[in-house]
Amino acid sequence: MHLPWCLAEKVPQRLQRQPGSFKPQGLSNVLYALALLQPECGRQWSAVVELLAAECKQCSFVGFSAQGVSNSAWALEKLGYRSDQGLFVAAMAAAARPDMMRTFTAHQGLSNLWLALARARHRPVAALMEGTIEASEVLRTQATGQGCANMLWSLATLGDVNNRRLVDVLVKRLWVLLPERGS
């Protein structure tokens, strides 16, 4: 059996027989894989996506790593799952926890989370904005050009470009990265 079709069949069976049987990393990995396979597989994933989203929402992303929350939110949005704002509330609440914010990497995790929120048109809670601002030193020294661009686009889309400190950090980081590409 072709792997994508096998996933489309086996994941719902397992979730219906054993709700909560996927570990957080497993949920995140399946969602990420489906998001990457989606262009080839079309819309037959909607039932699978609904079940996986329900699992994430039900557990409120407890036990997920920072990357797992980010990848799951990004994948669900990429798969067209935007209507259930409660899912994004749960993802933001998990991501905004101080222990979680400290573990986000500037390379992709934080920018992918913001990108998913912006595409889903979900306004972030103050704690997520504050945590992102607190991570500005990491962003200033480690963010990639794509990460900076994604964060700036997300902030603009959500109407949060008035946060001068965060915008300045991202623009300055882009400025530092520009000469590396032009050399």
PDB file of C-alpha atoms in Angstrom, residues 53-181:
ATOM      1  CA  ALA A  53      -6.690  18.592  15.342  1.00  0.00           C
ATOM      2  CA  ALA A  54      -9.238  17.318  17.864  1.00  0.00           C
ATOM      3  CA  GLU A  55      -6.496  15.321  19.602  1.00  0.00           C
ATOM      4  CA  CYS A  56      -4.238  18.390  19.819  1.00  0.00           C
ATOM      5  CA  LYS A  57      -7.043  20.571  21.107  1.00  0.00           C
ATOM      6  CA  GLN A  58      -8.246  17.973  23.606  1.00  0.00           C
ATOM      7  CA  CYS A  59      -4.807  17.637  25.190  1.00  0.00           C
ATOM      8  CA  SER A  60      -4.213  21.425  24.937  1.00  0.00           C
ATOM      9  CA  PHE A  61      -0.758  20.684  23.521  1.00  0.00           C
ATOM     10  CA  VAL A  62       0.360  19.457  26.966  1.00  0.00           C
ATOM     11  CA  GLY A  63       3.558  17.451  26.628  1.00  0.00           C
ATOM     12  CA  PHE A  64       4.454  18.991  23.272  1.00  0.00           C
ATOM     13  CA  SER A  65       7.882  20.507  22.754  1.00  0.00           C
ATOM     14  CA  ALA A  66       8.117  24.099  21.528  1.00  0.00           C
ATOM     15  CA  GLN A  67       8.907  22.781  18.060  1.00  0.00           C
ATOM     16  CA  GLY A  68       6.003  20.342  18.308  1.00  0.00           C
ATOM     17  CA  VAL A  69       3.516  23.127  19.079  1.00  0.00           C
ATOM     18  CA  SER A  70       4.934  25.272  16.300  1.00  0.00           C
ATOM     19  CA  ASN A  71       5.050  22.469  13.724  1.00  0.00           C
ATOM     20  CA  SER A  72       1.534  21.311  14.606  1.00  0.00           C
ATOM     21  CA  ALA A  73       0.017  24.790  14.328  1.00  0.00           C
ATOM     22  CA  TRP A  74       1.901  25.402  11.073  1.00  0.00           C
ATOM     23  CA  ALA A  75       0.861  22.026   9.634  1.00  0.00           C
ATOM     24  CA  LEU A  76      -2.796  22.400  10.598  1.00  0.00           C
ATOM     25  CA  GLU A  77      -2.960  25.836   9.012  1.00  0.00           C
ATOM     26  CA  LYS A  78      -1.143  24.542   5.913  1.00  0.00           C
ATOM     27  CA  LEU A  79      -3.703  21.734   5.693  1.00  0.00           C
ATOM     28  CA  GLY A  80      -6.498  24.301   5.663  1.00  0.00           C
ATOM     29  CA  TYR A  81      -7.582  23.910   9.278  1.00  0.00           C
ATOM     30  CA  ARG A  82      -8.373  27.522  10.160  1.00  0.00           C
ATOM     31  CA  SER A  83     -11.985  27.612  11.311  1.00  0.00           C
ATOM     32  CA  ASP A  84     -11.484  26.298  14.855  1.00  0.00           C
ATOM     33  CA  GLN A  85      -9.908  29.251  16.614  1.00  0.00           C
ATOM     34  CA  GLY A  86     -10.028  27.244  19.853  1.00  0.00           C
ATOM     35  CA  LEU A  87      -7.207  25.103  18.529  1.00  0.00           C
ATOM     36  CA  PHE A  88      -5.032  28.166  17.987  1.00  0.00           C
ATOM     37  CA  VAL A  89      -5.967  29.460  21.457  1.00  0.00           C
ATOM     38  CA  ALA A  90      -4.701  26.161  22.895  1.00  0.00           C
ATOM     39  CA  ALA A  91      -1.499  26.323  20.816  1.00  0.00           C
ATOM     40  CA  MET A  92      -0.836  29.905  21.910  1.00  0.00           C
ATOM     41  CA  ALA A  93      -1.502  29.120  25.558  1.00  0.00           C
ATOM     42  CA  ALA A  94       0.977  26.253  25.392  1.00  0.00           C
ATOM     43  CA  ALA A  95       3.565  28.314  23.510  1.00  0.00           C
ATOM     44  CA  ALA A  96       3.230  31.312  25.838  1.00  0.00           C
ATOM     45  CA  ARG A  97       4.175  29.352  28.949  1.00  0.00           C
ATOM     46  CA  PRO A  98       7.531  30.697  30.212  1.00  0.00           C
ATOM     47  CA  ASP A  99       9.157  27.251  30.168  1.00  0.00           C
ATOM     48  CA  MET A 100       8.065  26.810  26.548  1.00  0.00           C
ATOM     49  CA  MET A 101       9.126  30.281  25.377  1.00  0.00           C
ATOM     50  CA  ARG A 102      12.653  29.655  26.643  1.00  0.00           C
ATOM     51  CA  THR A 103      12.998  26.604  24.407  1.00  0.00           C
ATOM     52  CA  PHE A 104      11.871  28.110  21.114  1.00  0.00           C
ATOM     53  CA  THR A 105      14.614  28.445  18.572  1.00  0.00           C
ATOM     54  CA  ALA A 106      14.967  31.580  16.530  1.00  0.00           C
ATOM     55  CA  HIS A 107      15.639  29.531  13.431  1.00  0.00           C
ATOM     56  CA  GLN A 108      12.086  28.422  12.734  1.00  0.00           C
ATOM     57  CA  GLY A 109       9.946  27.520  15.694  1.00  0.00           C
ATOM     58  CA  LEU A 110       8.815  30.945  16.768  1.00  0.00           C
ATOM     59  CA  SER A 111       8.445  32.326  13.254  1.00  0.00           C
ATOM     60  CA  ASN A 112       6.455  29.267  12.110  1.00  0.00           C
ATOM     61  CA  LEU A 113       4.082  29.662  15.050  1.00  0.00           C
ATOM     62  CA  TRP A 114       3.540  33.336  14.246  1.00  0.00           C
ATOM     63  CA  LEU A 115       3.126  32.490  10.556  1.00  0.00           C
ATOM     64  CA  ALA A 116       0.417  29.927  11.360  1.00  0.00           C
ATOM     65  CA  LEU A 117      -1.376  32.401  13.624  1.00  0.00           C
ATOM     66  CA  ALA A 118      -1.268  35.127  10.980  1.00  0.00           C
ATOM     67  CA  ARG A 119      -2.527  32.855   8.208  1.00  0.00           C
ATOM     68  CA  ALA A 120      -5.345  31.671  10.466  1.00  0.00           C
ATOM     69  CA  ARG A 121      -6.011  35.330  11.356  1.00  0.00           C
ATOM     70  CA  HIS A 122      -5.665  34.528  15.040  1.00  0.00           C
ATOM     71  CA  ARG A 123      -4.579  37.432  17.223  1.00  0.00           C
ATOM     72  CA  PRO A 124      -1.945  36.374  19.737  1.00  0.00           C
ATOM     73  CA  VAL A 125      -2.452  36.702  23.461  1.00  0.00           C
ATOM     74  CA  ALA A 126      -0.362  39.287  25.278  1.00  0.00           C
ATOM     75  CA  ALA A 127       1.752  36.570  26.919  1.00  0.00           C
ATOM     76  CA  LEU A 128       2.888  35.279  23.525  1.00  0.00           C
ATOM     77  CA  MET A 129       3.824  38.779  22.382  1.00  0.00           C
ATOM     78  CA  GLU A 130       5.682  39.410  25.649  1.00  0.00           C
ATOM     79  CA  GLY A 131       7.494  36.083  25.369  1.00  0.00           C
ATOM     80  CA  THR A 132       8.461  36.847  21.791  1.00  0.00           C
ATOM     81  CA  ILE A 133       9.795  40.242  22.841  1.00  0.00           C
ATOM     82  CA  GLU A 134      11.758  38.578  25.642  1.00  0.00           C
ATOM     83  CA  ALA A 135      13.250  36.247  23.028  1.00  0.00           C
ATOM     84  CA  SER A 136      14.411  39.263  21.030  1.00  0.00           C
ATOM     85  CA  GLU A 137      18.051  38.696  21.995  1.00  0.00           C
ATOM     86  CA  VAL A 138      17.887  35.220  20.479  1.00  0.00           C
ATOM     87  CA  LEU A 139      16.143  36.656  17.413  1.00  0.00           C
ATOM     88  CA  ARG A 140      18.747  39.423  17.162  1.00  0.00           C
ATOM     89  CA  THR A 141      21.634  36.960  17.060  1.00  0.00           C
ATOM     90  CA  GLN A 142      20.225  33.745  15.582  1.00  0.00           C
ATOM     91  CA  ALA A 143      17.154  34.384  13.425  1.00  0.00           C
ATOM     92  CA  THR A 144      17.388  33.484   9.750  1.00  0.00           C
ATOM     93  CA  GLY A 145      16.364  35.863   7.007  1.00  0.00           C
ATOM     94  CA  GLN A 146      13.288  33.763   6.307  1.00  0.00           C
ATOM     95  CA  GLY A 147      12.413  33.712  10.002  1.00  0.00           C
ATOM     96  CA  CYS A 148      12.687  37.514  10.223  1.00  0.00           C
ATOM     97  CA  ALA A 149      10.621  37.991   7.071  1.00  0.00           C
ATOM     98  CA  ASN A 150       7.950  35.563   8.305  1.00  0.00           C
ATOM     99  CA  MET A 151       7.758  37.294  11.681  1.00  0.00           C
ATOM    100  CA  LEU A 152       7.524  40.764  10.110  1.00  0.00           C
ATOM    101  CA  TRP A 153       4.819  39.603   7.686  1.00  0.00           C
ATOM    102  CA  SER A 154       2.931  37.970  10.554  1.00  0.00           C
ATOM    103  CA  LEU A 155       3.133  41.075  12.712  1.00  0.00           C
ATOM    104  CA  ALA A 156       1.937  43.235   9.818  1.00  0.00           C
ATOM    105  CA  THR A 157      -0.903  40.854   8.953  1.00  0.00           C
ATOM    106  CA  LEU A 158      -2.079  40.793  12.557  1.00  0.00           C
ATOM    107  CA  GLY A 159      -1.694  44.550  12.951  1.00  0.00           C
ATOM    108  CA  ASP A 160       1.081  44.309  15.528  1.00  0.00           C
ATOM    109  CA  VAL A 161       3.775  46.296  13.700  1.00  0.00           C
ATOM    110  CA  ASN A 162       3.533  49.006  16.337  1.00  0.00           C
ATOM    111  CA  ASN A 163       5.736  46.959  18.618  1.00  0.00           C
ATOM    112  CA  ARG A 164       8.849  48.947  17.816  1.00  0.00           C
ATOM    113  CA  ARG A 165      11.236  46.855  19.884  1.00  0.00           C
ATOM    114  CA  LEU A 166      10.404  43.602  18.137  1.00  0.00           C
ATOM    115  CA  VAL A 167      10.168  45.148  14.666  1.00  0.00           C
ATOM    116  CA  ASP A 168      13.505  46.932  15.175  1.00  0.00           C
ATOM    117  CA  VAL A 169      15.194  43.693  16.264  1.00  0.00           C
ATOM    118  CA  LEU A 170      13.902  41.855  13.180  1.00  0.00           C
ATOM    119  CA  VAL A 171      14.800  44.630  10.734  1.00  0.00           C
ATOM    120  CA  LYS A 172      18.296  44.997  12.222  1.00  0.00           C
ATOM    121  CA  ARG A 173      18.823  41.238  11.993  1.00  0.00           C
ATOM    122  CA  LEU A 174      17.787  41.297   8.330  1.00  0.00           C
ATOM    123  CA  TRP A 175      20.217  44.152   7.746  1.00  0.00           C
ATOM    124  CA  VAL A 176      23.036  42.096   9.298  1.00  0.00           C
ATOM    125  CA  LEU A 177      22.151  39.102   7.121  1.00  0.00           C
ATOM    126  CA  LEU A 178      21.959  41.025   3.826  1.00  0.00           C
ATOM    127  CA  PRO A 179      25.718  41.392   3.222  1.00  0.00           C
ATOM    128  CA  GLU A 180      26.153  37.641   3.641  1.00  0.00           C
ATOM    129  CA  ARG A 181      23.919  37.019   0.611  1.00  0.00           C
TER     130      ARG A 181
END
